[in-house]
Backbone as a ProteinNet text record, in pm:
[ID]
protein_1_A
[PRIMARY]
XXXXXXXXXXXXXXXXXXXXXXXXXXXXXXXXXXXXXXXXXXXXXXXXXXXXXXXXXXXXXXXXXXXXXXXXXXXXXXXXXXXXXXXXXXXXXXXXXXXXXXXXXXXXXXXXXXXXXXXXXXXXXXXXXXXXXXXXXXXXXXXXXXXXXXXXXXXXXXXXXXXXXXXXXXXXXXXXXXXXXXXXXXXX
[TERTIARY]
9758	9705.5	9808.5	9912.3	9966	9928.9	9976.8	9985.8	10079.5	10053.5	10161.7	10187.3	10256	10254.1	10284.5	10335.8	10355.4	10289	10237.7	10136.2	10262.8	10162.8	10199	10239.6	10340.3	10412.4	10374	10262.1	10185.8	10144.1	10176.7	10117	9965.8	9896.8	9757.8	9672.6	9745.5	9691.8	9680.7	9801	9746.9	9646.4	9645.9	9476	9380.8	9348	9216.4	9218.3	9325.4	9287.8	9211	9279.3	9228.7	9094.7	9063.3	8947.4	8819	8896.6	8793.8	8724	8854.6	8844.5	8735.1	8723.3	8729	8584	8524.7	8433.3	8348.8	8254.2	8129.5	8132.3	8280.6	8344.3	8365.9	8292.6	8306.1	8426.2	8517.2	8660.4	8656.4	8703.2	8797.8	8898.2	8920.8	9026.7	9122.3	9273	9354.6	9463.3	9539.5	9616.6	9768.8	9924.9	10047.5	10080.8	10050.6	10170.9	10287.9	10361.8	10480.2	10522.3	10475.3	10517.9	10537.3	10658.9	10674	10663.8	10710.5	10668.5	10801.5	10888	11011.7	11070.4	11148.5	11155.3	11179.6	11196.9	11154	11053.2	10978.2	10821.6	10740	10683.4	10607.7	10453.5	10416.7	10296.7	10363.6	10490.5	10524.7	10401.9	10424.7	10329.7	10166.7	10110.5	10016.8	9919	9794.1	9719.1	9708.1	9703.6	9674.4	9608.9	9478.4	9338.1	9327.9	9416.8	9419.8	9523.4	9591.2	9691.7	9653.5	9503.2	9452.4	9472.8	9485.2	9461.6	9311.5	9247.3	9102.8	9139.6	9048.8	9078.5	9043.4	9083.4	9061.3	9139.9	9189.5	9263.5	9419.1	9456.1	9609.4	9740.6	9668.8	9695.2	9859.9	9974.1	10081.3	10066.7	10085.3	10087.4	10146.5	10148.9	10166	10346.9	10458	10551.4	10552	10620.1	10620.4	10660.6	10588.7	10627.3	10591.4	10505.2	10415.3	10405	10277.1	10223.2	10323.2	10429.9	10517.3	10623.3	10621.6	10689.1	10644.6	10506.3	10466.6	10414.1	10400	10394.6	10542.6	10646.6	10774.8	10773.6	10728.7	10743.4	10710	10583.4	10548.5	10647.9	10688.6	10746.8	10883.6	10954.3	11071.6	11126.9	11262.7	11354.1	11299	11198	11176.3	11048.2	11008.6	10836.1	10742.6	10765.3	10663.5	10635.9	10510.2	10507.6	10536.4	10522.1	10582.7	10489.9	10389.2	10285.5	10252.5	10190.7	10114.9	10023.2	9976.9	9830.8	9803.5	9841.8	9839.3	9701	9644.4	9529	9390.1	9304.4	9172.5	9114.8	9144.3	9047.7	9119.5	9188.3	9256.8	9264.9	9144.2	9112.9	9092.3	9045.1	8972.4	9068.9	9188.1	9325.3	9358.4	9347.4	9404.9	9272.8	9136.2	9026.4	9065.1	9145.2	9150	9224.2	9096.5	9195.3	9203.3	9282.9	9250.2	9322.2	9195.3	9232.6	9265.4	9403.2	9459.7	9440.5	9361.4	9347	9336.4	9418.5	9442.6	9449.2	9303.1	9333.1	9266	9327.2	9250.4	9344.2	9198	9256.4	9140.7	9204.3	9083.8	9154.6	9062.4	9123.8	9162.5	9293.1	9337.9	9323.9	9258.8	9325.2	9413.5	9512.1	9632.1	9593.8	9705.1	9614.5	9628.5	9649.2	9629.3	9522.1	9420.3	9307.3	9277.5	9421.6	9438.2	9405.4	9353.9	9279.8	9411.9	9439.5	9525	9484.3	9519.8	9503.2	9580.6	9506.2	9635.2	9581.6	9619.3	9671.7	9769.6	9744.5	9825.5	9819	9757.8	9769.5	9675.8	9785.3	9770.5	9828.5	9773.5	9795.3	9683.7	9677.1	9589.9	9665.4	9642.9	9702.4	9659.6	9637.1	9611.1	9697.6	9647.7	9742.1	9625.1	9722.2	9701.5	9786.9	9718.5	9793.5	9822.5	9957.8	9988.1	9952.4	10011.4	9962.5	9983.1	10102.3	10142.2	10151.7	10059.7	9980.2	10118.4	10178.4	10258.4	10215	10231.8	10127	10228.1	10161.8	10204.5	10103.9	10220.3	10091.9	10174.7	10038.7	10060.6	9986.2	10025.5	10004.2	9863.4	9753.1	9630.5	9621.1	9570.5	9490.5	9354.4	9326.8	9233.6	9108.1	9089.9	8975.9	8973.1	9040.3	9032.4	8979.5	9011.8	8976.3	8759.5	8758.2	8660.5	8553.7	8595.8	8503.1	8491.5	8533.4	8474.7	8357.5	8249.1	8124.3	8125.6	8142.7	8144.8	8252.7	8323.9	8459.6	8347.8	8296.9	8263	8334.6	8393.6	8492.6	8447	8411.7	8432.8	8490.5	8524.2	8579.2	8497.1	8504.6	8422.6	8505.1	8528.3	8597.4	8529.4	8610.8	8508.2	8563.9	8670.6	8718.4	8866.5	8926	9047.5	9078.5	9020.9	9054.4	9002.3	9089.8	9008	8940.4	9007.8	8939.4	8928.8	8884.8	8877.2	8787.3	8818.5	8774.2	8852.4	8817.1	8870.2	8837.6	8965.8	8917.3	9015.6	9046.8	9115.5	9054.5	9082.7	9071.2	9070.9	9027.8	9095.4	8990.2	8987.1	8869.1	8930.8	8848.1	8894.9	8759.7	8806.5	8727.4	8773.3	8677.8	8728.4	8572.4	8640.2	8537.7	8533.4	8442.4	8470.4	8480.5	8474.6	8507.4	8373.2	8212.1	8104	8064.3	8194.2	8222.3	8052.4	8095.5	7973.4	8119.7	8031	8143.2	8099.4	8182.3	8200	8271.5	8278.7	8401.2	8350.8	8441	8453.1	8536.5	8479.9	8554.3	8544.4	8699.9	8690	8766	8653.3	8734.5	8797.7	8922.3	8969.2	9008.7
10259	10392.5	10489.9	10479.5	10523.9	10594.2	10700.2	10779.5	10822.3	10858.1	10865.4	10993	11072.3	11233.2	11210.1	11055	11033	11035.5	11111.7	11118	11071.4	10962.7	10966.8	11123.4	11042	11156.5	11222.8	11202.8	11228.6	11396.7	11436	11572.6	11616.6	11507.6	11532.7	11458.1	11392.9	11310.6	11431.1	11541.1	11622	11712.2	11807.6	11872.8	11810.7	11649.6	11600.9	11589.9	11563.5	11544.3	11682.2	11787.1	11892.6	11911.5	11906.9	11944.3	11846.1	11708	11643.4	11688	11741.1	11795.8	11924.7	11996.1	12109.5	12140.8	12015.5	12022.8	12098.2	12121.9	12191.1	12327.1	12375.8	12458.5	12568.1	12703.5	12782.7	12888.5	12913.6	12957.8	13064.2	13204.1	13321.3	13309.8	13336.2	13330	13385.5	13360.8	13422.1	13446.2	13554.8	13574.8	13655.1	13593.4	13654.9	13638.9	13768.5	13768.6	13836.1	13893.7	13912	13862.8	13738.3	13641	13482.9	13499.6	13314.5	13301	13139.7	13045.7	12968.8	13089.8	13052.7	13019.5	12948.8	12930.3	13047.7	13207.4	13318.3	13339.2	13283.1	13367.6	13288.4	13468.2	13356	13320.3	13318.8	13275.8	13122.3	13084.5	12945.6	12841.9	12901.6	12832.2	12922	12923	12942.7	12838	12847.1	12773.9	12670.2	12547.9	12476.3	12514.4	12530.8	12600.6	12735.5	12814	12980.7	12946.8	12869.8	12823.4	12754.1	12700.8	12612.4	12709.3	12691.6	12773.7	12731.4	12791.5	12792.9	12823	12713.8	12779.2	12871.9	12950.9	13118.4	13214.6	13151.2	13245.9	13269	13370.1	13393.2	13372.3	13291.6	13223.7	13147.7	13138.5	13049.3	12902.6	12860.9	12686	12642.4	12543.2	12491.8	12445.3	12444.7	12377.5	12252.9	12180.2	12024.3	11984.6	11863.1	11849	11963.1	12037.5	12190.8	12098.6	12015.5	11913	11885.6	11789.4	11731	11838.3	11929.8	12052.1	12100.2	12108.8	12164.7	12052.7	11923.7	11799.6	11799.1	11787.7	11837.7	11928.7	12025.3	12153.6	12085.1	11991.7	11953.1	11762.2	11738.9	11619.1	11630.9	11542.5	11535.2	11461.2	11444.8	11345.6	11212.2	11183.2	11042.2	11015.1	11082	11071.6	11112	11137.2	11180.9	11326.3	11395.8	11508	11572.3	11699.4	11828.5	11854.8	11810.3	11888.5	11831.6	11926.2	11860.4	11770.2	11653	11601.1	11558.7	11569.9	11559.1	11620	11681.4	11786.1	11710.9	11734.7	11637.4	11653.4	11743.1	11754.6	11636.5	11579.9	11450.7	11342.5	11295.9	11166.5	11081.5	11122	11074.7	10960.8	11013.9	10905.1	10832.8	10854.6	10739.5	10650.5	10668.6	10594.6	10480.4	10468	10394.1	10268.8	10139.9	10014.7	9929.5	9862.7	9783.3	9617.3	9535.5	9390.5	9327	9224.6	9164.1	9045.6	8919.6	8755.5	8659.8	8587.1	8457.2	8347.9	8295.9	8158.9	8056.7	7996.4	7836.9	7702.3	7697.2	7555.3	7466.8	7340.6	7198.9	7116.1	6986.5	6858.9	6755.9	6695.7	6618.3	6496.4	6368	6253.9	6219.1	6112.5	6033.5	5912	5831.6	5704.9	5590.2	5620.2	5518.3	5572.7	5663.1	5710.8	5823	5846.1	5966.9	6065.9	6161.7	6300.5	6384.4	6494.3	6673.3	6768.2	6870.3	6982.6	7052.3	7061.9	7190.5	7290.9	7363.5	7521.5	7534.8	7545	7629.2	7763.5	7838.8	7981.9	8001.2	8113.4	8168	8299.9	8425.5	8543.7	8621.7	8664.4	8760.7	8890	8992.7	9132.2	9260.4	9331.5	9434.5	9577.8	9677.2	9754.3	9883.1	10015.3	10133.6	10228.7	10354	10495.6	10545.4	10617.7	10679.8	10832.3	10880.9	11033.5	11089.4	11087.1	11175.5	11112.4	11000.6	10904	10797.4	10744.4	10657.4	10557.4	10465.8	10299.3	10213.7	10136.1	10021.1	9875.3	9749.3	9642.6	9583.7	9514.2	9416.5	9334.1	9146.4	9104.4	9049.4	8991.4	9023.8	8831.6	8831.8	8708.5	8668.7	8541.5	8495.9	8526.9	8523.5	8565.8	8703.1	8819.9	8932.2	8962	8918.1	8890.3	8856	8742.6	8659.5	8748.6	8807.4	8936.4	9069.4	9064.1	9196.6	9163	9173.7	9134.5	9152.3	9290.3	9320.2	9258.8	9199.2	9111.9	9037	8951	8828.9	8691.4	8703.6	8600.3	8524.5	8380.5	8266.6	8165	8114.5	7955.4	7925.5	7769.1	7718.1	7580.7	7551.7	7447.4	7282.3	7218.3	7095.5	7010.1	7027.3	6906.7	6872	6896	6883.9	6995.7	7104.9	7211.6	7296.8	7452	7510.9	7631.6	7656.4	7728.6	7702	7593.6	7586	7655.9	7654.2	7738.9	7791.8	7916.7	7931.7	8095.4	8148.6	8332.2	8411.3	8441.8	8550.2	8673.3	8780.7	8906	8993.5	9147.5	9259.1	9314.1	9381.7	9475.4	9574.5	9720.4	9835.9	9880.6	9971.9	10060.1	10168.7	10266.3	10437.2	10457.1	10624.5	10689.1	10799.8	10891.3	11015.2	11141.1	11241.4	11409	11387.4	11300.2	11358	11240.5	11105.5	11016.9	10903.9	10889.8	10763.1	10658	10530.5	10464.9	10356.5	10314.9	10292.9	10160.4	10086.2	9987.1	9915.6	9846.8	9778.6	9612.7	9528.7	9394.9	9332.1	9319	9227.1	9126.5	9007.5	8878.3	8814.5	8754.8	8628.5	8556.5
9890.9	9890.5	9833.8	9768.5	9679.1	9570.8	9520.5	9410.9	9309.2	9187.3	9083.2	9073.3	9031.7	8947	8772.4	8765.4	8643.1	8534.2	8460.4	8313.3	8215.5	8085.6	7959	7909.6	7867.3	7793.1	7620.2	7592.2	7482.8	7445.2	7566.7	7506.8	7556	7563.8	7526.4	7666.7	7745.5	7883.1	7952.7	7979.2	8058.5	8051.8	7938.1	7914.7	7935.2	7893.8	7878.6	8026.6	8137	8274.7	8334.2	8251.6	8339.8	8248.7	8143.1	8069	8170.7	8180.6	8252.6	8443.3	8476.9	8584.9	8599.9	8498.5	8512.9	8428	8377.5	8233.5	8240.2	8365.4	8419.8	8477.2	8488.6	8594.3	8488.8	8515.4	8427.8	8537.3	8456.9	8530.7	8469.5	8555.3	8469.5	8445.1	8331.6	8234.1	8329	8324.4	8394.2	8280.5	8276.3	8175.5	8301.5	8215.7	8286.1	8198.7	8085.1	7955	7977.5	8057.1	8081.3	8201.2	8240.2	8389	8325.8	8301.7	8244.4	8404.9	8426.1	8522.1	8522.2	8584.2	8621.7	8781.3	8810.4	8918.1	9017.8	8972	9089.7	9091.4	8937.5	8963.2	9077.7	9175.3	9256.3	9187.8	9050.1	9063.7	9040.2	9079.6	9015.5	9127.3	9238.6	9357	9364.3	9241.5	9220.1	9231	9309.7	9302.5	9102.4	9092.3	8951.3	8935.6	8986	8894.1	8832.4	8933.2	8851.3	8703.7	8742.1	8556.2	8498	8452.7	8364.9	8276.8	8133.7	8005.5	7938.1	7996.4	7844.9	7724.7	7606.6	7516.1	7498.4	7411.8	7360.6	7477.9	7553.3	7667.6	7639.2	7723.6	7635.5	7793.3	7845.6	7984.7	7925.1	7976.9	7940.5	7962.7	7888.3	7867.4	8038.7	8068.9	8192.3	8146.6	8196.1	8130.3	8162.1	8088.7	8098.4	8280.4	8305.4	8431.4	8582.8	8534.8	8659.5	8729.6	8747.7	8858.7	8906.6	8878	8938.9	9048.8	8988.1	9081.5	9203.2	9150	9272.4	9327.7	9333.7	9486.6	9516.9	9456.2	9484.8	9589.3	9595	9701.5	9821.4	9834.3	9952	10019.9	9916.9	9930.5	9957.4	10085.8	10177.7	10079.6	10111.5	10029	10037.7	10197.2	10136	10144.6	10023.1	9964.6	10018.2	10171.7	10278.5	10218	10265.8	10248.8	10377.1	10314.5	10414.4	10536.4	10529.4	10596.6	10707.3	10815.8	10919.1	10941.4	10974.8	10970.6	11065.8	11227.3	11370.1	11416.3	11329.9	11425.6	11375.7	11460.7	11460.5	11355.9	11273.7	11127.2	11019.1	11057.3	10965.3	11014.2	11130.4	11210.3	11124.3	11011.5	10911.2	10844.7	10835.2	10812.3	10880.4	10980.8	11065.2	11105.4	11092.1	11117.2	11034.1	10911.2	10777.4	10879.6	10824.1	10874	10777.1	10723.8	10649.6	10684	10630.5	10680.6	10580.2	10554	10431.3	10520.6	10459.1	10497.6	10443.6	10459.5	10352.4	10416.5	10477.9	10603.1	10533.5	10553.7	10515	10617.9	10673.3	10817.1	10768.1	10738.9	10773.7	10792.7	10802.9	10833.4	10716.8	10758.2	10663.3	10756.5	10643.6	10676.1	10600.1	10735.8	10657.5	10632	10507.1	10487.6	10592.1	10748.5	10852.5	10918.8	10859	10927.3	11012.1	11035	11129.5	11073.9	11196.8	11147.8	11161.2	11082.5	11140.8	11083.9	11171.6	11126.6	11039.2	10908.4	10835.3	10819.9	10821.7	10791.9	10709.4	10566.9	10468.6	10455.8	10495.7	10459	10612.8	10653.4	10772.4	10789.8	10681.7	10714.3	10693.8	10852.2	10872.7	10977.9	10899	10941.9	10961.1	11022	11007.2	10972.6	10910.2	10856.4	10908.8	10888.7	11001.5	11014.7	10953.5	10952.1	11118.3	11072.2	11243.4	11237.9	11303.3	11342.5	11230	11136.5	11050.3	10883.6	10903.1	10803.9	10768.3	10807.3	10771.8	10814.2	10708.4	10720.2	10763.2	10867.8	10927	10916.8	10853.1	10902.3	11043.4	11125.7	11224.6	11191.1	11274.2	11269.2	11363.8	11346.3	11436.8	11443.5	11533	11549.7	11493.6	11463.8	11387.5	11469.7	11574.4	11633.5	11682.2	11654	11623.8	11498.4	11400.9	11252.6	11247.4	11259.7	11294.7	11382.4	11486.7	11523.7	11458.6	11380.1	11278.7	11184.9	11240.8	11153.3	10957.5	10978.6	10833.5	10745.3	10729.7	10652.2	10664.2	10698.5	10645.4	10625.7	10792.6	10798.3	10896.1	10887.9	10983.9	11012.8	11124.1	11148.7	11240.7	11191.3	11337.4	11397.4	11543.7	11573.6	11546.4	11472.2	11445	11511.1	11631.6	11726.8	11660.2	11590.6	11521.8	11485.1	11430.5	11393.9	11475.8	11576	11642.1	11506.6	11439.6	11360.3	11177.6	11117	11045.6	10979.1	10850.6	10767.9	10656.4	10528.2	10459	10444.4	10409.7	10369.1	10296.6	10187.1	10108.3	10080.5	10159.9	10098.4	10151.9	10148.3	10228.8	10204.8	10378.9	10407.1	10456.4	10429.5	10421.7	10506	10592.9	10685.4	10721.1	10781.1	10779.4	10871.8	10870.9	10928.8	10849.3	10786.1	10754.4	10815.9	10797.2	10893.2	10989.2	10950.7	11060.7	11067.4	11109.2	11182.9	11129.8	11009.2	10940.9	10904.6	10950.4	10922.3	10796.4	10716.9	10605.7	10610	10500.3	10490.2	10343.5	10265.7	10155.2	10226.2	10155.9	10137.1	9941.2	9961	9809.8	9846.3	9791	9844.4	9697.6	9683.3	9558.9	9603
[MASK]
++++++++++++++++++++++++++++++++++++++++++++++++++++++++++++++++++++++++++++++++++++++++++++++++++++++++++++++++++++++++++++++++++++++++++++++++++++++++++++++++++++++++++++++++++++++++++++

């Protein structure tokens, strides 16, 4: 759940982002012809949308690197942002669970006939925002796993194996602000 501030350096990635942003959105022109966008000016922490330049507007170009400045303002030395997100209107983050699983248990015979159990791949985890959205995984049990209907995960005990079976992939669940709950699985 990561993000970049990094744009190609072309010149031309950033307008088309905002042209695309912005395509339907009929904006007033905003013009500061004697306010460059220096680090006293305070329109430097101007809302981005009042500093888009339309064409035909006599609005100042954005300088190289704006975006990146201003998530800067909100970002700590170590990447976290500045801000609060403790209060119930951002449950919505921490509702986010997501399940990473890679199990596969069956039975092997050996060539004196004997049955065992293998298990080559045995990670199943859960991962989970805290109060102030910093992600943590833990480790969950297979039948914690296995009871989450929506993943689409089973084992069944065939007398040698208590849970054989096979499963790669990660399911994602949430709640939104008026608490509908949601979830994605992609399995490979």
């Amino acid at each position: 759940m990561s993000t970049s501030f990094e744009v190609e350096r072309d010149g031309k990635s950033t307008d088309r982002l905002w042209d695309t942003v912005f395509e339907d959105v009929q904006l007033p022109q905003q013009s500061y012809p004697n306010a460059p966008l220096s680090a006293n000016n305070p329109m430097r922490r101007a809302p981005s949308a009042a500093l888009r330049r339309e064409s035909g507007g006599d609005a100042p170009l954005r300088p190289e690197g704006f975006g990146l400045h201003l998530a800067r303002d909100v970002i700590d030395k170590g990447g976290r942002a500045d801000i609060d997100i403790s209060g119930p209107e951002f449950n919505f983050v921490r509702s986010i669970r997501v399940y990473d699983v890679e199990w596969r248990q069956y039975i092997r015979h050996s060539e004196s006939g004997d049955q065992h159990c293998q298990t080559p791949k045995r990670k199943v985890r859960l991962g989970s925002y805290g109060l102030q959205g910093e992600f943590s995984w833990q480790n969950m049990s297979v039948t914690s796993a296995t009871a989450v209907p929506w993943l689409g995960f089973s084992t069944r005990d065939n007398g040698v194996c208590d849970h054989a079976g096979s499963f790669r992939g990660v399911g994602v669940e949430w709640r939104d602000n008026d608490g509908n709950h949601g979830y994605e699985v992609v399995r490979y």
